[in-house]
Short mmCIF file of C-alpha atoms in Angstrom, two decimals:
data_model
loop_
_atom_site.label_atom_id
_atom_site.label_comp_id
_atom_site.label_asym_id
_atom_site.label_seq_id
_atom_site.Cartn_x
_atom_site.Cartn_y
_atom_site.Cartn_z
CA UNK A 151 24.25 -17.00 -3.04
CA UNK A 152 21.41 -14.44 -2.65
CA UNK A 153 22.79 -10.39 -1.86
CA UNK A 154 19.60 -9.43 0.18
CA UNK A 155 21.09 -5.86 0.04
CA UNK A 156 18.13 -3.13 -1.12
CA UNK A 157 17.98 -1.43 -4.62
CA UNK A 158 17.72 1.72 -4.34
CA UNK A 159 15.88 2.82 -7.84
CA UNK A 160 13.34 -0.30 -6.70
CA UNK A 161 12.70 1.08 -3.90
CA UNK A 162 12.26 4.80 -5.23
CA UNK A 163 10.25 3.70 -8.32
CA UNK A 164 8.03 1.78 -5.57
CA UNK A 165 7.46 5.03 -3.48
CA UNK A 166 6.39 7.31 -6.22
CA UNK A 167 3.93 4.54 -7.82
CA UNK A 168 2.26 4.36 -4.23
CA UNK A 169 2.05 8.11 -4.00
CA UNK A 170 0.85 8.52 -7.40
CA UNK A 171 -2.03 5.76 -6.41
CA UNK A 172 -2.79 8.03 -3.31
CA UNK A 173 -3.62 10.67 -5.45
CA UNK A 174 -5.23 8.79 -8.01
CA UNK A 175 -7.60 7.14 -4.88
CA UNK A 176 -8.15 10.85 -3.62
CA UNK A 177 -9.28 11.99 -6.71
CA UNK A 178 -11.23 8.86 -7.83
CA UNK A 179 -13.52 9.72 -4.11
CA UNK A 180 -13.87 12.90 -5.17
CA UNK A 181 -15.34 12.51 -8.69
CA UNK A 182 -16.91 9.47 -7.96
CA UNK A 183 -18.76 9.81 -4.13
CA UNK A 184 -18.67 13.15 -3.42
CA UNK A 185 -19.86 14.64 -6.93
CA UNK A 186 -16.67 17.20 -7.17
CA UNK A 187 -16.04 17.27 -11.02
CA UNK A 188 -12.32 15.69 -11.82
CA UNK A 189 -12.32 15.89 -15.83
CA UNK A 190 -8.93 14.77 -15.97
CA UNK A 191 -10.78 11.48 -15.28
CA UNK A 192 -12.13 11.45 -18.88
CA UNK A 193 -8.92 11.88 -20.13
CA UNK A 194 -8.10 8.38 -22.26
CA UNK A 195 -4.24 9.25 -20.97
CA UNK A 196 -4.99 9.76 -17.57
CA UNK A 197 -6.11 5.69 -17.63
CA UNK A 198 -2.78 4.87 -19.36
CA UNK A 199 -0.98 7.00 -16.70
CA UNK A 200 -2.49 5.11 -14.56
CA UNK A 201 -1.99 1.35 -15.30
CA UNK A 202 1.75 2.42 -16.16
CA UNK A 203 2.27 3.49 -12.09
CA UNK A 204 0.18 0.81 -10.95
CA UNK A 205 2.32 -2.08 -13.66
CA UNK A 206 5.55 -0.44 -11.91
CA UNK A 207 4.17 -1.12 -8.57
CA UNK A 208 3.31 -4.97 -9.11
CA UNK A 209 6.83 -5.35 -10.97
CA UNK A 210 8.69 -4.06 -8.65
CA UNK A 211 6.47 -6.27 -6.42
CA UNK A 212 7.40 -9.61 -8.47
CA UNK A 213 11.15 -8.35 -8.10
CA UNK A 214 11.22 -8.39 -4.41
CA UNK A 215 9.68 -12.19 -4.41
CA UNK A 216 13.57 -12.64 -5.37
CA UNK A 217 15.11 -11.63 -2.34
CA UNK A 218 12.10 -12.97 -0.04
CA UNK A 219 13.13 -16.03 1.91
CA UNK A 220 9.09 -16.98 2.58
CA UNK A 221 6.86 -15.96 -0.12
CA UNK A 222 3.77 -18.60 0.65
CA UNK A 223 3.70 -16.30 4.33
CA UNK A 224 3.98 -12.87 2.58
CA UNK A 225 1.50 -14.09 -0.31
CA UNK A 226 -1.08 -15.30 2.62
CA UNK A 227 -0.56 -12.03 4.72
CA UNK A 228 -0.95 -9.40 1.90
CA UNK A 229 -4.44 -11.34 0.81
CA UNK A 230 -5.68 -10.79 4.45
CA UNK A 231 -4.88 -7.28 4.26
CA UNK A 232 -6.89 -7.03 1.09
CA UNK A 233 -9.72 -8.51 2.60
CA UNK A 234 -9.49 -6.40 5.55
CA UNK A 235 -9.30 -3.36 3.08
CA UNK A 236 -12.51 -5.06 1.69
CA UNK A 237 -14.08 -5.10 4.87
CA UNK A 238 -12.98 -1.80 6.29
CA UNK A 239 -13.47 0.28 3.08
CA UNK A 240 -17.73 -1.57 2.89
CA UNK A 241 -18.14 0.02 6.55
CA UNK A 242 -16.76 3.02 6.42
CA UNK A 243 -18.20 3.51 2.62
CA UNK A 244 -20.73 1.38 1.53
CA UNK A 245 -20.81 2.50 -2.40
CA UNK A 246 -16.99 1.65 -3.02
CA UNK A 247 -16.55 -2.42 -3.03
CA UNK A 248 -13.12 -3.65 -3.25
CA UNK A 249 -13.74 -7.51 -3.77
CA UNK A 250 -9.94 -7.79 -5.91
CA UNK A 251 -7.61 -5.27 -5.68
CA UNK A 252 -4.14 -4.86 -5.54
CA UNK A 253 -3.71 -6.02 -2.17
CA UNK A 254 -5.53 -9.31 -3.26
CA UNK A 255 -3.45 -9.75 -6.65
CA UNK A 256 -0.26 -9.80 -4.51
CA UNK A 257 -1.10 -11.51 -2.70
CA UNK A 258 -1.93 -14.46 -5.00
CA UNK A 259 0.79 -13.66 -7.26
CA UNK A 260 3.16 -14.30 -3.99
CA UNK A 261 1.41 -17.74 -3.27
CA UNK A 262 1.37 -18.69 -7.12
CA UNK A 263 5.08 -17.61 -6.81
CA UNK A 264 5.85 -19.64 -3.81
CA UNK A 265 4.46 -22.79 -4.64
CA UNK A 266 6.22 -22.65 -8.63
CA UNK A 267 9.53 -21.48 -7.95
CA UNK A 268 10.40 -24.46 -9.48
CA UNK A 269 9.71 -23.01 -12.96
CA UNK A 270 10.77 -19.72 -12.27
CA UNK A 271 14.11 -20.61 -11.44
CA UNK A 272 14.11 -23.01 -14.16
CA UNK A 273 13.19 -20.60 -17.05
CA UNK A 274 15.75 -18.42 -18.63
CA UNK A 275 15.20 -15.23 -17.07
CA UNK A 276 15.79 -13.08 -20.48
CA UNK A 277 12.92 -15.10 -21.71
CA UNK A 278 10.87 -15.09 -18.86
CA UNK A 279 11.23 -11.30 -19.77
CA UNK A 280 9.97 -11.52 -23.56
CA UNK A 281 7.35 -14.64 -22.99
CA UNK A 282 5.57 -13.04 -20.30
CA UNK A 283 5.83 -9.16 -21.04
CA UNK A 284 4.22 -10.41 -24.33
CA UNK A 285 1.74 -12.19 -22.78
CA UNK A 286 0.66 -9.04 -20.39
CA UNK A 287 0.08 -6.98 -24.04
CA UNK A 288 -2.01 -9.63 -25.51
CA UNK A 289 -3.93 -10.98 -22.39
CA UNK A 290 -5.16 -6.74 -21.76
CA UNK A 291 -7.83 -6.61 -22.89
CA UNK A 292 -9.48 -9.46 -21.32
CA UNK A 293 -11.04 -7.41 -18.68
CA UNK A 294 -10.50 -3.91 -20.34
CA UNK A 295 -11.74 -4.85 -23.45
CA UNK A 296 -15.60 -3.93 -24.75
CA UNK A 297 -16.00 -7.10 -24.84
CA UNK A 298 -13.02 -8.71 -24.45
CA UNK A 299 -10.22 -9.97 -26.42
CA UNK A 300 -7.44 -12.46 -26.66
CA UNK A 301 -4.54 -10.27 -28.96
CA UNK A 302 -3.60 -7.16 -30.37
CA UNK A 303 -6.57 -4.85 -31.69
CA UNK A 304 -4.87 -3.96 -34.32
CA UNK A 305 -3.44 -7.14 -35.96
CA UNK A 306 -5.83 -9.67 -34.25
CA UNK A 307 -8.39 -10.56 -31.84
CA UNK A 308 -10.05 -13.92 -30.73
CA UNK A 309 -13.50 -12.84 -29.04
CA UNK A 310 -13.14 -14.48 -25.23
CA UNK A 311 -16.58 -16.38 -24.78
CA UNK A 312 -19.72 -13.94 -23.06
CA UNK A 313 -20.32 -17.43 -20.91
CA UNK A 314 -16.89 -16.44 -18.55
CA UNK A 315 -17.93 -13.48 -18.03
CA UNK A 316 -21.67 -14.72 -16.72
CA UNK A 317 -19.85 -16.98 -14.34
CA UNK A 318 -20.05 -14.33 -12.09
CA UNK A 319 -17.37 -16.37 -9.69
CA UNK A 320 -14.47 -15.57 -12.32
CA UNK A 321 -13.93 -12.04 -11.87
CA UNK A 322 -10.59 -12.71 -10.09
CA UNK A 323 -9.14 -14.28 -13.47
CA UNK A 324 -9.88 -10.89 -15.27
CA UNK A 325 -13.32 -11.97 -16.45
CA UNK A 326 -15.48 -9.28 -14.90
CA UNK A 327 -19.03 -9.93 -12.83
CA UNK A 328 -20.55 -7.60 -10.70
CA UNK A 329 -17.50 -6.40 -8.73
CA UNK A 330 -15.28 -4.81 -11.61
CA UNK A 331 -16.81 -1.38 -11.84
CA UNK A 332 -15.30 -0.16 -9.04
CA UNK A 333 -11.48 1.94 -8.79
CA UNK A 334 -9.33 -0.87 -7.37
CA UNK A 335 -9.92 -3.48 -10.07
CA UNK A 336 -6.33 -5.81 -10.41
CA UNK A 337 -7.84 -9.59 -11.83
CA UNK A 338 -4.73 -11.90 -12.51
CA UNK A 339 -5.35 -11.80 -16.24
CA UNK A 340 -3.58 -9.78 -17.27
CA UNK A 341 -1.48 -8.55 -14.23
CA UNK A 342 -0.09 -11.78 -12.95
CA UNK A 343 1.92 -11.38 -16.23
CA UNK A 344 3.36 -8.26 -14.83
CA UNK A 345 4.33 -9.82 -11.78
CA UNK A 346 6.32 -12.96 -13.19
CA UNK A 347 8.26 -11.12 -15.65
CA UNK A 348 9.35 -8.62 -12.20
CA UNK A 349 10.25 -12.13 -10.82
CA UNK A 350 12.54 -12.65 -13.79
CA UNK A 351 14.08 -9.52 -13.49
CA UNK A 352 14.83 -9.89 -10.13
CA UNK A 353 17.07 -11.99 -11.14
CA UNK A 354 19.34 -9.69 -12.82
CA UNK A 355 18.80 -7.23 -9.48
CA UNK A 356 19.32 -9.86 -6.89
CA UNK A 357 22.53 -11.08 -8.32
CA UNK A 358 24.17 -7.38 -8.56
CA UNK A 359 24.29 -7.85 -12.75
CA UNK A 360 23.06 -4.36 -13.17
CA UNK A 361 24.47 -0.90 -13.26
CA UNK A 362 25.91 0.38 -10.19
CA UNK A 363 23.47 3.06 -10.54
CA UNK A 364 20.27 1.19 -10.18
CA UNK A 365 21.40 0.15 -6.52
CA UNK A 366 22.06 3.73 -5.41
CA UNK A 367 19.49 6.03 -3.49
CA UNK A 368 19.11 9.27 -4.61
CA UNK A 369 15.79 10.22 -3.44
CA UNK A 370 15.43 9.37 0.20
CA UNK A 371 11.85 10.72 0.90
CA UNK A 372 10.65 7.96 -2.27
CA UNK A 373 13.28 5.30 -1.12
CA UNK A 374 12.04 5.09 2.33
CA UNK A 375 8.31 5.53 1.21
CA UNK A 376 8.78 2.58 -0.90
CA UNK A 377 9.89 -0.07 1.82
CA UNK A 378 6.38 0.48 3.72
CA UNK A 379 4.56 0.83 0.48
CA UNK A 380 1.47 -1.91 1.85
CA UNK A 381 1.00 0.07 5.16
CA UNK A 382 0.77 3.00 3.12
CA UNK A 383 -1.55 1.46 0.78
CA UNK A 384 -3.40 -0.21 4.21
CA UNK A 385 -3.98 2.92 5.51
CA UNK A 386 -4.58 5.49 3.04
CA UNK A 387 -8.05 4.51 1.89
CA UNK A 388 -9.79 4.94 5.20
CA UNK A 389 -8.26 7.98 5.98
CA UNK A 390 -8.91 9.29 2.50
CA UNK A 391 -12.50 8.21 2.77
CA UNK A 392 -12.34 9.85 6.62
CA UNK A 393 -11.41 13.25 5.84
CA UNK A 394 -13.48 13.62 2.29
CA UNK A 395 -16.29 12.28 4.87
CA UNK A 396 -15.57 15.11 7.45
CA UNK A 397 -14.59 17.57 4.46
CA UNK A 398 -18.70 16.87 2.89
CA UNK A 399 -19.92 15.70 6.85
CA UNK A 400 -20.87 12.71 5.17
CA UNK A 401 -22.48 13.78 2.07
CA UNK A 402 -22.00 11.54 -1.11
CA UNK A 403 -22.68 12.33 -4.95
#
């Protein structure tokens, strides 16, 4: 019997990781459109900082596929969204594409989800945990990687074939055309991983087998933020983009 009752940390964790992407959007415009000098952007631990808030967000986001009764609809509506976030952001900004971002990879983790419960439910969730958090660290650096690699850089690394990434048509899958140079930039290699081993936790959360703590709300400004996360996410882009336009009166870098 599912307990559809919220987690609190879940839903705080959730609301930070969106505002910390808010920020991270506002000051990716700023460096990258309207020529204001960010240097924290060169920082190699700013970009770690970064894909940790943004892994928290899809996790969380593979946990709540647990306590979903209709994945396939939520999968289908949170790709439209994307491409309407695609859409808006090329009018109101032509030089930031968003052709797979976030919106898109949760939305086709949902669908993936949906249609393989089956397994999910089927594997272990403890190793659902191990198999696929390992596979997120050694499926990184397919898109990240210069050029990209299947493993660990530092004990090994099988070259991923140059031909993938000329099939400009892949970029979704982590092997990056034309439309991966851009801030929003979530391919399903290796994030998807992220997302299935938050379904396999949800396990634990959805059947109340963790510590009374993690279902408490302590934070109610990040808890509530956190249950409207994709409106947030929806909306902040264009209005960022609106204001930095009305800030510079439409001046870009």
């Amino acid at each position: 019997m599912r307990d559809t009752k919220r987690v609190g940390l879940l839903d705080e964790i959730r609301g930070f990781a969106i505002i910390c992407m808010i920020v991270y959007h506002f000051l990716f415009s700023l460096q990258n459109f309207y020529g204001v000098d960010v240097p924290v952007f060169f920082d190699s631990w700013f970009g770690v900082i970064r894909s940790i808030f943004a892994g928290a967000f899809i996790f969380i986001s593979g946990c709540v596929c647990r306590f979903s009764r209709n994945n396939l609809k939520r999968g289908a509506q949170c790709f439209f969204l994307g491409m309407l976030v695609t859409f808006v952001i090329a009018l109101v900004q032509p030089s930031l594409q968003i052709h797979f971002g976030i919106l898109h990879l949760l939305g086709i983790c949902m669908i993936i989800y949906a249609l393989t419960e089956v397994f999910f439910d089927f594997v272990p969730p403890l190793a659902g945990i191990i198999i696929f958090g390992f596979l997120f660290f050694a499926l990184y650096n397919i898109p990240y990687g210069n050029p990209g690699f299947i493993g660990f850089g530092g004990l090994f690394a099988i070259p991923v074939p140059e031909i993938l990434y000329d099939a400009e048509v892949l970029f979704p899958l982590g092997f990056k055309g034309p439309y991966s140079n851009y801030g929003d930039y979530f391919p399903l290699l290796p994030w998807f991983c992220i997302f299935a081993t938050g379904c396999f936790f949800g396990v634990y959360a959805r059947e109340n087998a963790l510590p009374r703590w993690f279902y408490k709300t302590r934070v109610k400004f990040f808890a509530v933020t956190g249950r409207y996360t994709i409106w947030i996410y929806l909306l902040h882009q264009p209005i960022i983009i609106a204001v930095l336009n009305i800030i510079f009166k439409g001046r870009t870098a």
